[in-house]
Tab-separated table of C-alpha atoms in Angstrom:
chain	number	residue	atom	x	y	z
F	1	MET	CA	-94.590	-35.827	-130.915
F	2	LYS	CA	-97.239	-35.218	-133.613
F	3	VAL	CA	-98.890	-31.814	-133.471
F	4	GLY	CA	-102.131	-31.241	-135.395
F	5	ILE	CA	-102.820	-27.515	-135.978
F	6	VAL	CA	-106.375	-26.565	-136.901
F	7	GLY	CA	-106.451	-23.270	-138.891
F	8	GLY	CA	-104.507	-21.922	-141.849
F	9	GLY	CA	-104.593	-18.296	-140.822
F	10	VAL	CA	-101.567	-16.292	-139.575
F	11	TYR	CA	-101.767	-17.760	-136.039
F	12	GLY	CA	-101.938	-21.461	-137.010
F	13	LEU	CA	-99.135	-21.027	-139.670
F	14	ALA	CA	-96.916	-18.992	-137.222
F	15	VAL	CA	-97.241	-21.743	-134.711
F	16	ALA	CA	-96.487	-24.332	-137.352
F	17	TYR	CA	-93.371	-22.530	-138.577
F	18	TYR	CA	-91.903	-21.893	-135.119
F	19	LEU	CA	-92.602	-25.456	-133.995
F	20	SER	CA	-90.741	-26.700	-137.029
F	21	GLU	CA	-87.954	-24.202	-136.430
F	22	PHE	CA	-87.408	-24.899	-132.819
F	23	GLY	CA	-88.353	-28.572	-132.628
F	24	ASP	CA	-86.083	-31.552	-133.491
F	25	GLU	CA	-86.729	-34.435	-135.788
F	26	ASP	CA	-89.128	-35.970	-133.281
F	27	VAL	CA	-91.592	-33.124	-133.761
F	28	ASP	CA	-94.021	-33.831	-136.613
F	29	VAL	CA	-96.422	-30.987	-137.518
F	30	VAL	CA	-99.543	-31.134	-139.734
F	31	CYS	CA	-101.829	-28.218	-140.331
F	32	PHE	CA	-105.527	-28.534	-141.343
F	33	GLU	CA	-107.314	-25.646	-143.064
F	34	ARG	CA	-110.979	-25.811	-143.990
F	35	GLY	CA	-110.522	-23.696	-147.051
F	36	SER	CA	-107.503	-21.850	-148.481
F	37	LEU	CA	-104.668	-20.241	-146.489
F	38	ALA	CA	-105.375	-16.820	-144.990
F	39	SER	CA	-108.801	-16.746	-146.486
F	40	GLU	CA	-110.771	-15.576	-143.527
F	41	SER	CA	-109.926	-13.004	-140.802
F	42	THR	CA	-106.261	-12.927	-141.760
F	43	GLY	CA	-106.911	-12.016	-145.359
F	44	TYR	CA	-109.220	-9.164	-144.438
F	45	SER	CA	-106.957	-7.559	-141.881
F	46	ALA	CA	-105.763	-3.955	-142.409
F	47	GLY	CA	-102.218	-5.188	-141.511
F	48	ILE	CA	-101.374	-2.209	-139.154
F	49	VAL	CA	-98.282	-2.863	-136.972
F	50	ARG	CA	-98.440	-0.576	-133.942
F	51	HIS	CA	-97.894	-0.678	-130.162
F	52	HIS	CA	-100.272	1.984	-128.782
F	53	TYR	CA	-101.912	-0.106	-126.052
F	54	THR	CA	-102.622	0.474	-122.453
F	55	ASN	CA	-101.853	-2.948	-120.975
F	56	PRO	CA	-98.180	-3.621	-120.289
F	57	VAL	CA	-98.520	-7.330	-121.277
F	58	GLN	CA	-99.957	-6.410	-124.639
F	59	ILE	CA	-97.484	-3.624	-125.289
F	60	GLU	CA	-94.622	-6.031	-124.795
F	61	THR	CA	-96.402	-8.595	-127.079
F	62	ALA	CA	-96.753	-5.963	-129.765
F	63	ILE	CA	-93.196	-5.003	-129.513
F	64	ARG	CA	-91.987	-8.576	-129.991
F	65	GLY	CA	-94.393	-9.123	-132.850
F	66	ARG	CA	-92.952	-6.134	-134.656
F	67	GLU	CA	-89.398	-7.212	-134.025
F	68	LEU	CA	-90.132	-10.596	-135.689
F	69	LEU	CA	-91.780	-8.862	-138.643
F	70	GLU	CA	-88.656	-6.703	-139.066
F	71	GLU	CA	-86.697	-9.986	-139.317
F	72	PHE	CA	-89.253	-11.738	-141.455
F	73	GLU	CA	-86.889	-12.316	-144.418
F	74	SER	CA	-85.307	-15.204	-142.366
F	75	VAL	CA	-88.599	-17.094	-142.524
F	76	ASP	CA	-88.893	-17.592	-146.334
F	77	GLY	CA	-86.750	-14.878	-147.996
F	78	GLY	CA	-89.604	-12.360	-148.297
F	79	ASP	CA	-90.275	-9.357	-146.306
F	80	GLY	CA	-93.999	-9.907	-145.600
F	81	GLY	CA	-94.685	-6.496	-147.012
F	82	PHE	CA	-93.397	-4.797	-143.762
F	83	ARG	CA	-92.904	-1.073	-144.050
F	84	GLN	CA	-91.899	1.074	-141.208
F	85	ASN	CA	-93.824	4.346	-141.841
F	86	GLY	CA	-94.694	5.258	-138.218
F	87	TYR	CA	-97.984	5.604	-136.364
F	88	LEU	CA	-99.652	8.804	-135.273
F	89	PHE	CA	-102.304	8.649	-132.541
F	90	LEU	CA	-104.584	11.579	-131.848
F	91	ALA	CA	-105.818	11.508	-128.238
F	92	ASP	CA	-109.276	12.015	-126.746
F	93	PRO	CA	-109.073	15.625	-125.519
F	94	ASP	CA	-110.968	14.584	-122.331
F	95	ALA	CA	-108.369	11.963	-121.428
F	96	LYS	CA	-105.121	13.907	-121.746
F	97	SER	CA	-103.767	12.805	-118.227
F	98	GLU	CA	-104.591	9.171	-118.771
F	99	PHE	CA	-102.997	9.410	-122.254
F	100	ARG	CA	-99.697	10.697	-120.783
F	101	THR	CA	-99.796	7.861	-118.234
F	102	VAL	CA	-100.208	5.344	-121.009
F	103	VAL	CA	-97.345	6.796	-123.060
F	104	ASP	CA	-95.181	6.589	-119.925
F	105	ARG	CA	-96.039	2.919	-119.582
F	106	GLN	CA	-95.173	2.321	-123.236
F	107	ARG	CA	-91.722	4.015	-122.707
F	108	ARG	CA	-91.082	1.804	-119.619
F	109	ALA	CA	-91.722	-1.197	-121.808
F	110	GLY	CA	-88.922	-0.038	-124.179
F	111	LEU	CA	-91.067	1.588	-126.897
F	112	GLU	CA	-89.831	4.718	-128.693
F	113	VAL	CA	-92.756	7.127	-128.580
F	114	GLU	CA	-93.032	10.864	-128.728
F	115	LEU	CA	-95.740	13.152	-127.272
F	116	LEU	CA	-96.768	15.846	-129.825
F	117	ASP	CA	-98.967	18.970	-129.842
F	118	ALA	CA	-101.387	19.679	-132.641
F	119	ASP	CA	-98.972	21.527	-134.895
F	120	GLU	CA	-96.225	18.940	-134.497
F	121	ALA	CA	-98.778	16.171	-135.462
F	122	ALA	CA	-99.774	18.171	-138.552
F	123	SER	CA	-96.130	18.448	-139.562
F	124	LEU	CA	-95.969	14.612	-139.917
F	125	LEU	CA	-99.197	14.414	-141.944
F	126	PRO	CA	-99.650	17.628	-144.012
F	127	ALA	CA	-103.262	16.796	-144.942
F	128	LEU	CA	-104.225	16.832	-141.239
F	129	ASP	CA	-106.362	19.724	-139.849
F	130	PRO	CA	-105.018	20.178	-136.238
F	131	ASP	CA	-108.219	21.829	-135.019
F	132	GLY	CA	-109.439	19.959	-131.907
F	133	VAL	CA	-106.238	18.008	-131.417
F	134	SER	CA	-105.020	18.600	-127.941
F	135	LEU	CA	-102.277	15.848	-127.735
F	136	ALA	CA	-100.885	13.162	-129.943
F	137	ALA	CA	-98.283	10.372	-129.823
F	138	TYR	CA	-95.984	9.185	-132.577
F	139	GLU	CA	-94.302	5.817	-132.803
F	140	PRO	CA	-91.549	5.889	-135.430
F	141	GLN	CA	-90.939	2.129	-135.122
F	142	ALA	CA	-94.568	1.282	-136.139
F	143	GLY	CA	-95.572	0.347	-139.647
F	144	PHE	CA	-97.736	-2.044	-141.611
F	145	ALA	CA	-97.322	-5.380	-143.378
F	146	ASP	CA	-99.276	-7.586	-145.796
F	147	PRO	CA	-101.261	-10.164	-143.724
F	148	TYR	CA	-101.566	-12.553	-146.666
F	149	LEU	CA	-97.787	-12.388	-147.464
F	150	VAL	CA	-96.959	-12.908	-143.771
F	151	ALA	CA	-99.280	-15.913	-143.408
F	152	THR	CA	-98.104	-17.521	-146.674
F	153	GLY	CA	-94.530	-16.755	-145.782
F	154	PHE	CA	-94.935	-18.710	-142.537
F	155	ALA	CA	-96.530	-21.477	-144.578
F	156	ALA	CA	-93.556	-21.555	-147.005
F	157	GLY	CA	-90.982	-21.616	-144.187
F	158	ALA	CA	-92.992	-24.359	-142.411
F	159	ARG	CA	-93.124	-26.490	-145.544
F	160	ASP	CA	-89.387	-25.965	-146.021
F	161	ASN	CA	-88.984	-27.377	-142.463
F	162	GLY	CA	-91.130	-30.445	-143.273
F	163	VAL	CA	-94.592	-29.304	-142.132
F	164	GLU	CA	-97.467	-30.754	-143.968
F	165	ILE	CA	-100.243	-28.249	-144.698
F	166	ARG	CA	-103.584	-29.522	-145.970
F	167	THR	CA	-106.048	-27.071	-147.396
F	168	ASP	CA	-109.664	-27.809	-148.102
F	169	THR	CA	-109.562	-30.163	-145.134
F	170	PRO	CA	-111.988	-29.234	-142.314
F	171	VAL	CA	-111.676	-30.928	-139.004
F	172	THR	CA	-115.026	-32.440	-138.197
F	173	ASP	CA	-114.293	-33.925	-134.801
F	174	ILE	CA	-111.641	-34.442	-132.150
F	175	ARG	CA	-111.384	-37.775	-130.494
F	176	LEU	CA	-110.730	-37.968	-126.763
F	177	GLU	CA	-109.535	-40.669	-124.401
F	178	GLY	CA	-110.287	-39.281	-120.956
F	179	GLU	CA	-108.922	-35.719	-121.028
F	180	ARG	CA	-106.479	-36.346	-123.880
F	181	ALA	CA	-107.053	-35.717	-127.551
F	182	THR	CA	-105.786	-38.713	-129.478
F	183	ALA	CA	-106.954	-38.013	-133.061
F	184	VAL	CA	-108.704	-35.484	-135.379
F	185	GLU	CA	-111.266	-36.454	-137.909
F	186	THR	CA	-111.530	-34.988	-141.356
F	187	PRO	CA	-113.370	-36.057	-144.623
F	188	GLU	CA	-110.110	-37.726	-145.473
F	189	GLY	CA	-110.153	-40.009	-142.406
F	190	VAL	CA	-108.740	-40.117	-138.890
F	191	GLU	CA	-105.372	-38.669	-138.080
F	192	SER	CA	-103.646	-39.682	-134.752
F	193	VAL	CA	-102.093	-36.805	-132.865
F	194	ASP	CA	-100.270	-36.159	-129.637
F	195	TYR	CA	-101.243	-32.538	-129.452
F	196	VAL	CA	-103.860	-30.266	-130.999
F	197	VAL	CA	-103.584	-26.515	-131.515
F	198	ASN	CA	-106.935	-24.737	-131.958
F	199	ALA	CA	-106.160	-21.794	-134.147
F	200	ALA	CA	-109.450	-21.979	-135.996
F	201	GLY	CA	-110.202	-18.247	-135.682
F	202	ALA	CA	-113.863	-17.326	-135.881
F	203	TRP	CA	-114.707	-21.080	-135.676
F	204	GLY	CA	-112.513	-21.726	-132.763
F	205	GLY	CA	-115.465	-21.903	-130.374
F	206	GLU	CA	-117.003	-24.748	-132.296
F	207	LEU	CA	-113.658	-26.549	-132.323
F	208	ALA	CA	-113.281	-26.155	-128.556
F	209	GLU	CA	-116.780	-27.591	-128.065
F	210	MET	CA	-115.566	-30.811	-129.594
F	211	VAL	CA	-113.482	-31.391	-126.515
F	212	GLY	CA	-116.024	-29.951	-124.038
F	213	VAL	CA	-114.558	-26.546	-123.592
F	214	ASP	CA	-116.610	-23.312	-123.639
F	215	VAL	CA	-114.635	-20.411	-125.231
F	216	PRO	CA	-116.458	-17.037	-125.040
F	217	LEU	CA	-116.112	-15.577	-128.563
F	218	GLU	CA	-118.330	-13.025	-130.256
F	219	TRP	CA	-118.187	-11.880	-133.881
F	220	TYR	CA	-118.031	-8.272	-134.995
F	221	GLU	CA	-117.720	-6.947	-138.543
F	222	SER	CA	-114.717	-4.962	-139.603
F	223	LYS	CA	-115.332	-2.663	-142.545
F	224	ILE	CA	-112.616	-1.255	-144.741
F	225	VAL	CA	-112.650	1.024	-147.779
F	226	VAL	CA	-109.712	1.693	-150.172
F	227	LEU	CA	-109.523	5.291	-151.277
F	228	GLN	CA	-107.672	7.277	-153.860
F	229	SER	CA	-107.008	10.980	-153.734
F	230	GLU	CA	-105.329	13.550	-155.976
F	231	THR	CA	-102.900	13.953	-152.987
F	232	SER	CA	-100.936	10.767	-152.592
F	233	TYR	CA	-100.910	9.035	-149.188
F	234	GLY	CA	-97.768	6.955	-149.754
F	235	PRO	CA	-95.831	4.824	-147.231
F	236	ASP	CA	-93.601	7.729	-146.388
F	237	LEU	CA	-96.469	9.185	-144.309
F	238	PRO	CA	-97.621	7.694	-141.044
F	239	THR	CA	-100.674	5.588	-140.330
F	240	LEU	CA	-103.231	7.752	-138.552
F	241	SER	CA	-105.536	6.743	-135.638
F	242	ASP	CA	-107.891	9.496	-134.736
F	243	HIS	CA	-109.597	9.268	-131.343
F	244	SER	CA	-110.027	12.989	-130.984
F	245	ARG	CA	-113.695	12.856	-131.970
F	246	ALA	CA	-116.336	10.267	-132.497
F	247	PRO	CA	-116.461	7.938	-134.378
F	248	ASP	CA	-112.883	6.676	-134.188
F	249	MET	CA	-111.140	6.316	-137.493
F	250	TYR	CA	-107.815	5.032	-138.816
F	251	LEU	CA	-106.146	5.729	-142.145
F	252	LYS	CA	-103.285	3.560	-143.484
F	253	PRO	CA	-101.227	4.248	-146.558
F	254	GLU	CA	-100.813	1.664	-149.277
F	255	PRO	CA	-97.622	1.252	-151.330
F	256	SER	CA	-99.559	2.412	-154.366
F	257	GLY	CA	-100.296	5.901	-152.872
F	258	ASP	CA	-103.899	4.896	-152.209
F	259	PHE	CA	-105.051	4.488	-148.565
F	260	ILE	CA	-107.484	2.531	-146.530
F	261	ALA	CA	-109.918	3.852	-143.937
F	262	GLY	CA	-111.629	1.807	-141.187
F	263	GLY	CA	-112.562	1.706	-137.490
F	264	VAL	CA	-115.600	3.840	-138.060
F	265	ASP	CA	-118.136	1.064	-137.590
F	266	ARG	CA	-117.717	-2.389	-136.096
F	267	PRO	CA	-121.224	-3.792	-135.636
F	268	PRO	CA	-121.988	-7.207	-133.996
F	269	VAL	CA	-122.599	-10.017	-136.438
F	270	ASP	CA	-125.882	-11.925	-136.458
F	271	ARG	CA	-124.554	-15.325	-137.577
F	272	SER	CA	-127.905	-16.234	-139.087
F	273	VAL	CA	-127.592	-13.262	-141.389
F	274	GLY	CA	-123.793	-13.019	-141.830
F	275	LEU	CA	-121.699	-10.052	-142.902
F	276	ARG	CA	-123.594	-7.000	-144.195
F	277	GLY	CA	-120.660	-5.492	-146.009
F	278	VAL	CA	-119.687	-1.978	-146.706
F	279	GLY	CA	-122.818	0.147	-147.380
F	280	GLU	CA	-123.679	3.820	-148.062
F	281	SER	CA	-123.903	4.748	-144.388
F	282	PHE	CA	-120.353	3.525	-143.693
F	283	LEU	CA	-119.007	5.446	-146.687
F	284	ARG	CA	-120.835	8.506	-145.701
F	285	ALA	CA	-119.342	8.328	-142.167
F	286	VAL	CA	-115.829	7.921	-143.576
F	287	GLY	CA	-116.371	10.912	-145.905
F	288	GLU	CA	-117.503	13.116	-142.998
F	289	ARG	CA	-114.535	12.076	-140.916
F	290	LEU	CA	-112.157	12.728	-143.801
F	291	GLU	CA	-113.570	16.160	-144.402
F	292	GLY	CA	-113.380	17.125	-140.692
F	293	ARG	CA	-109.872	15.707	-139.886
F	294	VAL	CA	-107.890	15.373	-143.121
F	295	PRO	CA	-109.527	17.742	-145.638
F	296	GLY	CA	-106.576	17.265	-147.917
F	297	TYR	CA	-108.058	13.855	-148.749
F	298	ALA	CA	-111.691	14.843	-148.734
F	299	ASP	CA	-111.745	14.471	-152.567
F	300	ALA	CA	-110.910	10.730	-152.239
F	301	SER	CA	-112.909	8.312	-154.387
F	302	VAL	CA	-113.625	4.686	-153.606
F	303	VAL	CA	-111.328	2.138	-155.251
F	304	ASP	CA	-112.311	-0.977	-153.271
F	305	SER	CA	-113.982	-2.122	-150.136
F	306	TRP	CA	-114.376	-5.278	-147.967
F	307	SER	CA	-115.405	-6.461	-144.615
F	308	GLY	CA	-114.408	-9.409	-142.423
F	309	ILE	CA	-114.954	-11.076	-139.102
F	310	ILE	CA	-113.311	-9.834	-135.888
F	311	THR	CA	-113.477	-12.497	-133.189
F	312	VAL	CA	-113.694	-10.787	-129.820
F	313	THR	CA	-113.303	-12.051	-126.215
F	314	PRO	CA	-114.875	-10.499	-123.092
F	315	ASP	CA	-111.799	-8.369	-122.460
F	316	SER	CA	-110.703	-8.081	-126.126
F	317	HIS	CA	-107.462	-9.973	-125.569
F	318	GLN	CA	-106.500	-13.386	-127.010
F	319	ILE	CA	-107.266	-16.686	-125.230
F	320	VAL	CA	-104.085	-18.767	-125.138
F	321	GLY	CA	-103.127	-21.984	-123.553
F	322	VAL	CA	-104.422	-25.460	-122.579
F	323	PRO	CA	-107.698	-25.032	-120.649
F	324	ASP	CA	-109.038	-26.945	-117.705
F	325	GLY	CA	-110.672	-30.242	-118.661
F	326	VAL	CA	-108.244	-31.206	-121.363
F	327	GLU	CA	-104.498	-32.042	-121.279
F	328	ASN	CA	-103.193	-31.477	-124.781
F	329	VAL	CA	-105.486	-29.104	-126.655
F	330	TYR	CA	-103.899	-25.670	-126.909
F	331	ASN	CA	-106.129	-22.705	-127.769
F	332	VAL	CA	-104.926	-19.558	-129.535
F	333	LEU	CA	-108.035	-17.536	-130.306
F	334	GLY	CA	-109.698	-14.146	-130.183
F	335	GLY	CA	-107.547	-11.614	-131.976
F	336	SER	CA	-110.234	-9.003	-131.231
F	337	GLY	CA	-109.208	-6.749	-134.107
F	338	HIS	CA	-105.606	-6.361	-133.183
F	339	GLY	CA	-104.335	-9.870	-133.593
F	340	PHE	CA	-102.324	-9.743	-136.780
F	341	LYS	CA	-99.472	-7.538	-135.459
F	342	GLU	CA	-99.052	-9.828	-132.369
F	343	SER	CA	-99.291	-13.123	-134.201
F	344	PRO	CA	-95.550	-13.619	-134.749
F	345	ALA	CA	-94.939	-13.126	-131.067
F	346	PHE	CA	-97.653	-15.538	-130.069
F	347	GLY	CA	-96.549	-18.062	-132.681
F	348	GLU	CA	-92.999	-17.991	-131.344
F	349	SER	CA	-93.889	-18.275	-127.623
F	350	ILE	CA	-96.601	-20.866	-128.126
F	351	ALA	CA	-94.216	-23.075	-129.999
F	352	LEU	CA	-91.679	-22.716	-127.267
F	353	ASP	CA	-94.288	-23.507	-124.637
F	354	ILE	CA	-95.459	-26.630	-126.396
F	355	LEU	CA	-91.860	-27.782	-126.704
F	356	GLY	CA	-91.393	-27.296	-122.858
F	357	ARG	CA	-89.194	-24.214	-123.191
F	358	SER	CA	-89.536	-20.729	-121.776
F	359	PRO	CA	-91.814	-18.407	-123.880
F	360	ARG	CA	-90.574	-14.989	-124.845
F	361	ILE	CA	-93.823	-13.285	-123.788
F	362	ASP	CA	-96.224	-13.711	-120.855
F	363	LEU	CA	-98.625	-16.376	-122.102
F	364	GLU	CA	-100.024	-17.100	-118.603
F	365	ALA	CA	-101.843	-13.652	-118.663
F	366	TYR	CA	-103.863	-14.858	-121.662
F	367	ARG	CA	-105.230	-17.977	-120.020
F	368	LEU	CA	-108.923	-18.867	-120.447
F	369	SER	CA	-109.493	-19.121	-116.705
F	370	ARG	CA	-108.926	-15.362	-116.133
F	371	PHE	CA	-112.575	-14.778	-116.903
F	372	GLU	CA	-113.572	-16.943	-113.974
F	373	THR	CA	-110.940	-15.456	-111.554
F	374	GLY	CA	-111.534	-11.858	-112.477
F	375	ASP	CA	-108.078	-11.330	-113.966
F	376	GLY	CA	-109.199	-9.960	-117.255
F	377	LEU	CA	-106.729	-7.948	-119.327
F	378	TYR	CA	-108.968	-4.942	-119.809
F	379	GLY	CA	-107.497	-1.842	-121.423
F	380	VAL	CA	-106.586	-2.368	-125.109
F	381	SER	CA	-107.253	0.901	-126.595
F	382	ALA	CA	-110.043	3.436	-126.995
F	383	LYS	CA	-111.565	1.902	-130.105
F	384	SER	CA	-115.142	0.752	-129.680
F	385	TYR	CA	-117.180	-2.021	-131.171
F	386	GLY	CA	-120.933	-1.882	-131.934
F	387	ASP	CA	-122.049	-2.320	-128.299
F	388	GLY	CA	-119.702	0.286	-126.966
F	389	ARG	CA	-117.159	-2.209	-125.690
F	390	ASP	CA	-113.631	-0.902	-125.374
F	391	GLU	CA	-111.192	-2.688	-127.729
């Protein structure tokens, strides 16, 4: 069986690696990337590895993703930059009852999580002003990783297993015979395939259209700023997600002692205009949130900034599986801003599914047809996008 994977981000490369790891000599894998590896959404990810979600399916997926990142050295000998620094989540004070329910659900899924009051939260992050914090949760098993290192680590492991990875090779069309994909077309020619994996990220909708499938994806812009303070924010301190006041904000430490801030603004993207980048209004909003919640870092100066595309589905959960209308085109799309941490789990289970074996996570819940049957996986977290949608 020859599998053509379209997309050289962390999803496509994870699927490529696990197919080559679990498959036998009859499984031939080739990956097509329009540019360079991890050069789009993957490369712009904040790399946070956490599990604080409301949907049981996603909690279990995030747990499995973190477990695989903990074992990442087995892929190519590197650690993918994974650091287990913990994750501190400050709750919306108007939703304390719901927050406790969510934490109970996380515990039932096997997650280690502690409920904290304001002073206990401040003891974990000394720069934190506990004023207005009514309840918090702490996940000691959470952490962060380097999305580029994880993606290229999967690529290295896949290559070691015989996978061919072609960069600067866009797929321009997919040939069909009836409902089966038989070949992909690139500027280099026509490549016969028995199976296609659509892991094209932000361009996954265009690829799906090649086989007559409509995939509902919208673009939002994720803005991130790297900050440096006289007070170090090293990886011994937890990642912070503050939902106690608007706008939401997250802070993630860097190994250097600098830290990144994001989540404050995720506007929809006008494709005719493109990304607008990090501007003065975003930096001002971050500064105000720092002063109000972590005054110990209010002196921070800007070191770097960037923005990237978040590809969002109607319920902000991934679209996974072979859709109606085709027999052998497998979608894995729509990370919706939280996809990086879950990518190893999806890569592992999608590979098992393609090979006819039992997945480790519930892939059926992520099927495209859920939007027609009313089975959407609503309830990711309290983060909001530019139109007020819950993440």
